[in-house]
Amino acid sequence: VMNKYEIMFIVRPDLEAAEIKNQLAAVKKVLADEKAKLVDEKDMGQKELAYEVKKFNTGYYFLLVAEAETKAINELEHTIKINENIIRHLIVKVEE
């Protein structure tokens, strides 16, 4: 069963621009490998964090909307958790 999810993640601000894009590509690749369908993608740019996270005051925000199975989201959670370049993430199931 495919559900709709909003996936927001914040990439550490001290990376080169190309490396920041690579983080986005890595997240999208996990979704693609797991047969998830990307519905929307927003690069929200660098923003101030509400509070310091891992010694950073800003981060690069990305928002993806995907239709995916639970297995794909579990795989994505795991991949993000072990990625030291992603300092925060939030995955929310969207009720339609």
Coordinates of N, CA, C and O in Angstrom, one line a residue:
V1 N 0.8 -1.2 0.0 CA 0.0 0.0 0.0 C 0.9 1.2 0.0 O 1.7 1.4 0.8
M2 N 0.6 2.1 -1.0 CA 1.4 3.3 -1.1 C 0.7 4.4 -0.2 O -0.5 4.6 -0.4
N3 N 1.5 5.1 0.6 CA 1.0 6.2 1.4 C 1.8 7.4 1.0 O 2.9 7.3 0.4
K4 N 1.2 8.6 1.3 CA 1.9 9.8 0.9 C 2.7 10.3 2.2 O 2.1 10.3 3.3
Y5 N 3.9 10.7 2.0 CA 4.8 11.1 3.1 C 5.4 12.5 2.7 O 5.8 12.7 1.6
E6 N 5.6 13.3 3.7 CA 6.4 14.5 3.6 C 7.7 14.2 4.3 O 7.7 13.8 5.5
I7 N 8.8 14.4 3.6 CA 10.1 14.1 4.2 C 10.9 15.4 4.2 O 11.2 16.0 3.2
M8 N 11.1 16.0 5.4 CA 11.9 17.2 5.5 C 13.2 16.8 6.2 O 13.3 16.0 7.1
F9 N 14.3 17.3 5.6 CA 15.6 17.1 6.2 C 16.5 18.3 6.1 O 16.3 19.1 5.2
I10 N 17.4 18.4 7.0 CA 18.3 19.6 7.1 C 19.7 19.1 7.0 O 20.2 18.2 7.7
V11 N 20.4 19.7 6.0 CA 21.8 19.3 5.7 C 22.7 20.3 6.4 O 22.4 21.5 6.4
R12 N 23.8 19.9 7.0 CA 24.7 20.8 7.7 C 25.2 21.8 6.8 O 25.5 21.6 5.6
P13 N 25.4 23.1 7.3 CA 25.7 24.2 6.4 C 27.2 24.4 6.0 O 27.5 25.2 5.2
D14 N 28.0 23.6 6.6 CA 29.5 23.8 6.3 C 30.0 22.9 5.2 O 31.2 22.7 5.0
L15 N 29.0 22.4 4.4 CA 29.4 21.6 3.2 C 29.5 22.4 1.9 O 28.8 23.5 1.9
E16 N 30.3 22.0 0.9 CA 30.3 22.7 -0.3 C 28.9 22.5 -1.0 O 28.2 21.6 -0.7
A17 N 28.6 23.5 -1.9 CA 27.3 23.4 -2.5 C 27.0 22.1 -3.2 O 25.9 21.5 -3.1
A18 N 28.0 21.6 -3.9 CA 27.9 20.3 -4.6 C 27.6 19.2 -3.7 O 26.8 18.3 -4.0
E19 N 28.2 19.2 -2.5 CA 28.0 18.1 -1.5 C 26.6 18.2 -0.9 O 26.0 17.2 -0.6
I20 N 26.1 19.4 -0.8 CA 24.7 19.6 -0.3 C 23.8 18.9 -1.3 O 22.9 18.2 -0.9
K21 N 24.0 19.2 -2.6 CA 23.1 18.6 -3.6 C 23.3 17.1 -3.6 O 22.3 16.3 -3.9
N22 N 24.5 16.6 -3.3 CA 24.7 15.1 -3.2 C 23.9 14.5 -2.1 O 23.4 13.4 -2.2
Q23 N 23.7 15.2 -1.0 CA 22.8 14.7 0.1 C 21.4 14.5 -0.4 O 20.8 13.5 -0.1
L24 N 20.9 15.5 -1.1 CA 19.6 15.4 -1.7 C 19.5 14.2 -2.7 O 18.5 13.5 -2.6
A25 N 20.5 14.1 -3.5 CA 20.5 13.0 -4.5 C 20.5 11.7 -3.8 O 19.8 10.7 -4.2
A26 N 21.2 11.6 -2.7 CA 21.3 10.3 -1.9 C 20.0 9.9 -1.4 O 19.5 8.7 -1.4
V27 N 19.2 10.9 -0.8 CA 17.9 10.6 -0.3 C 17.0 10.2 -1.4 O 16.2 9.2 -1.2
K28 N 17.0 10.9 -2.5 CA 16.1 10.6 -3.6 C 16.5 9.2 -4.2 O 15.6 8.5 -4.6
K29 N 17.7 8.8 -4.2 CA 18.1 7.5 -4.7 C 17.5 6.4 -3.8 O 17.0 5.4 -4.4
V30 N 17.6 6.5 -2.5 CA 17.0 5.5 -1.6 C 15.5 5.4 -2.0 O 15.0 4.2 -2.1
L31 N 14.8 6.5 -2.2 CA 13.4 6.4 -2.5 C 13.2 5.7 -3.9 O 12.3 4.9 -4.0
A32 N 14.0 6.1 -4.8 CA 13.9 5.5 -6.2 C 14.2 4.0 -6.1 O 13.5 3.2 -6.7
D33 N 15.2 3.6 -5.4 CA 15.6 2.2 -5.2 C 14.5 1.4 -4.6 O 14.3 0.2 -4.8
E34 N 13.7 2.0 -3.7 CA 12.6 1.4 -3.0 C 11.3 1.5 -3.7 O 10.2 1.3 -3.2
K35 N 11.3 2.0 -5.0 CA 10.1 2.1 -5.8 C 9.1 3.2 -5.4 O 7.9 3.1 -5.6
A36 N 9.6 4.2 -4.6 CA 8.7 5.2 -4.2 C 8.6 6.2 -5.3 O 9.5 6.4 -6.2
K37 N 7.5 6.9 -5.3 CA 7.3 7.9 -6.4 C 7.4 9.3 -5.8 O 6.7 9.7 -4.9
L38 N 8.3 10.1 -6.3 CA 8.5 11.5 -5.9 C 7.4 12.4 -6.5 O 7.3 12.4 -7.7
V39 N 6.6 13.0 -5.6 CA 5.5 13.8 -6.0 C 5.9 15.3 -6.1 O 5.5 16.0 -7.0
D40 N 6.7 15.7 -5.1 CA 7.1 17.1 -5.1 C 8.5 17.2 -4.4 O 8.9 16.4 -3.6
E41 N 9.2 18.3 -4.7 CA 10.5 18.5 -4.2 C 10.7 20.0 -4.0 O 10.5 20.8 -5.0
K42 N 11.1 20.4 -2.9 CA 11.4 21.9 -2.6 C 12.8 22.0 -2.0 O 13.0 21.4 -1.0
D43 N 13.6 22.8 -2.6 CA 14.9 23.2 -2.0 C 14.6 24.5 -1.3 O 14.4 25.5 -2.0
M44 N 14.5 24.5 0.0 CA 14.1 25.7 0.7 C 15.3 26.6 1.1 O 15.2 27.6 1.8
G45 N 16.5 26.1 0.8 CA 17.7 26.9 1.0 C 18.2 26.9 2.4 O 17.7 26.2 3.3
Q46 N 19.1 27.8 2.7 CA 19.7 27.9 4.0 C 18.8 28.7 4.9 O 18.4 29.8 4.6
K47 N 18.5 28.2 6.1 CA 17.6 28.9 7.1 C 18.3 28.8 8.4 O 19.0 27.9 8.8
E48 N 17.9 29.8 9.2 CA 18.3 29.8 10.7 C 17.5 28.7 11.4 O 16.3 28.5 11.1
L49 N 18.2 28.0 12.3 CA 17.6 27.0 13.1 C 17.0 27.6 14.3 O 17.5 28.6 14.8
A50 N 15.9 27.1 14.8 CA 15.3 27.6 16.0 C 16.2 27.5 17.2 O 16.2 28.3 18.1
Y51 N 17.0 26.5 17.2 CA 18.0 26.3 18.3 C 19.2 25.6 17.7 O 19.1 25.0 16.6
E52 N 20.3 25.6 18.4 CA 21.5 25.0 17.9 C 21.4 23.5 17.8 O 20.9 22.8 18.7
V53 N 21.8 22.9 16.6 CA 21.7 21.5 16.4 C 23.1 21.1 16.0 O 23.7 21.5 15.0
K54 N 23.7 20.2 16.8 CA 25.1 19.7 16.6 C 26.1 20.8 16.3 O 26.8 20.8 15.3
K55 N 26.0 21.9 17.1 CA 26.8 23.1 17.0 C 26.6 24.0 15.8 O 27.3 24.9 15.5
F56 N 25.5 23.7 15.0 CA 25.1 24.5 13.9 C 23.9 25.4 14.2 O 23.0 25.0 14.9
N57 N 24.0 26.7 13.7 CA 22.9 27.6 13.9 C 22.0 27.7 12.6 O 20.9 28.3 12.6
T58 N 22.5 27.2 11.5 CA 21.8 27.3 10.2 C 21.9 25.9 9.6 O 22.7 25.1 10.0
G59 N 21.1 25.7 8.6 CA 21.1 24.4 7.8 C 20.4 24.6 6.5 O 19.6 25.5 6.3
Y60 N 20.6 23.7 5.6 CA 20.0 23.7 4.3 C 18.8 22.8 4.4 O 18.9 21.6 4.6
Y61 N 17.6 23.4 4.2 CA 16.3 22.6 4.3 C 15.9 22.1 2.9 O 15.9 22.8 1.9
F62 N 15.4 20.8 2.9 CA 14.8 20.2 1.8 C 13.5 19.6 2.2 O 13.4 19.0 3.3
L63 N 12.5 19.7 1.3 CA 11.2 19.0 1.6 C 10.9 18.2 0.3 O 10.8 18.7 -0.8
L64 N 10.6 16.9 0.6 CA 10.2 16.0 -0.5 C 8.8 15.5 -0.1 O 8.5 15.3 1.1
V65 N 8.0 15.3 -1.1 CA 6.7 14.6 -0.9 C 6.8 13.4 -1.8 O 7.1 13.5 -3.0
A66 N 6.6 12.2 -1.2 CA 6.7 11.0 -1.9 C 5.5 10.0 -1.6 O 5.0 10.1 -0.5
E67 N 5.2 9.2 -2.6 CA 4.2 8.1 -2.4 C 5.1 6.9 -2.2 O 5.9 6.6 -3.1
A68 N 5.0 6.2 -1.1 CA 5.9 5.1 -0.8 C 5.2 4.1 0.1 O 4.2 4.4 0.8
E69 N 5.8 2.9 0.1 CA 5.4 1.9 1.0 C 6.2 2.1 2.3 O 7.2 2.7 2.4
T70 N 5.7 1.5 3.4 CA 6.3 1.6 4.7 C 7.7 1.2 4.7 O 8.6 1.8 5.3
K71 N 8.0 0.1 3.9 CA 9.4 -0.5 3.8 C 10.3 0.6 3.3 O 11.5 0.7 3.8
A72 N 9.9 1.4 2.3 CA 10.8 2.4 1.7 C 11.1 3.5 2.7 O 12.2 3.9 2.8
I73 N 10.1 3.8 3.5 CA 10.3 4.9 4.5 C 11.2 4.4 5.6 O 12.1 5.1 6.1
N74 N 11.0 3.1 6.0 CA 11.9 2.5 7.0 C 13.4 2.5 6.6 O 14.3 2.8 7.3
E75 N 13.5 2.2 5.3 CA 14.9 2.2 4.7 C 15.5 3.6 4.7 O 16.6 3.8 5.0
L76 N 14.6 4.5 4.3 CA 15.1 5.9 4.3 C 15.5 6.4 5.7 O 16.5 7.1 5.8
E77 N 14.6 6.1 6.7 CA 14.9 6.5 8.1 C 16.3 6.0 8.5 O 17.1 6.7 9.0
H78 N 16.6 4.7 8.2 CA 17.8 4.1 8.5 C 19.0 4.9 7.8 O 20.0 5.2 8.4
T79 N 18.8 5.1 6.5 CA 19.9 5.8 5.7 C 20.2 7.2 6.3 O 21.3 7.6 6.4
I80 N 19.1 7.9 6.6 CA 19.3 9.3 7.1 C 20.0 9.3 8.5 O 20.9 10.1 8.8
K81 N 19.6 8.3 9.4 CA 20.1 8.3 10.7 C 21.6 8.1 10.7 O 22.3 8.6 11.6
I82 N 22.1 7.3 9.8 CA 23.6 7.0 9.8 C 24.4 8.0 9.0 O 25.6 8.0 8.9
N83 N 23.7 9.0 8.4 CA 24.3 10.0 7.6 C 24.6 11.2 8.4 O 23.7 12.0 8.9
E84 N 25.9 11.5 8.7 CA 26.3 12.6 9.6 C 26.1 13.9 9.0 O 26.2 14.9 9.7
N85 N 25.9 14.0 7.7 CA 25.7 15.3 7.0 C 24.2 15.8 7.1 O 24.0 17.0 6.9
I86 N 23.3 14.9 7.5 CA 21.9 15.3 7.7 C 21.8 15.5 9.2 O 21.9 14.5 10.0
I87 N 21.6 16.7 9.7 CA 21.5 17.0 11.1 C 20.2 16.9 11.8 O 20.1 16.7 13.0
R88 N 19.1 16.9 11.0 CA 17.7 16.7 11.5 C 16.9 16.2 10.3 O 17.1 16.6 9.2
H89 N 15.9 15.4 10.7 CA 14.9 15.0 9.7 C 13.6 14.8 10.3 O 13.5 14.5 11.6
L90 N 12.5 14.8 9.5 CA 11.2 14.6 10.0 C 10.4 14.0 8.8 O 10.4 14.5 7.7
I91 N 9.8 12.8 9.1 CA 9.0 12.1 8.1 C 7.6 12.0 8.6 O 7.4 11.5 9.7
V92 N 6.7 12.6 7.9 CA 5.3 12.6 8.3 C 4.4 12.0 7.2 O 4.5 12.3 6.1
K93 N 3.5 11.1 7.7 CA 2.5 10.5 6.8 C 1.4 11.5 6.6 O 0.9 12.1 7.6
V94 N 1.1 11.8 5.3 CA 0.0 12.7 5.0 C -1.3 12.0 4.8 O -1.4 11.1 4.0
E95 N -2.3 12.4 5.7 CA -3.6 11.8 5.5 C -4.4 12.6 4.5 O -4.4 13.8 4.5
E96 N -4.9 11.8 3.5 CA -5.6 12.5 2.4 C -7.1 12.5 2.5 O -7.7 11.6 3.1

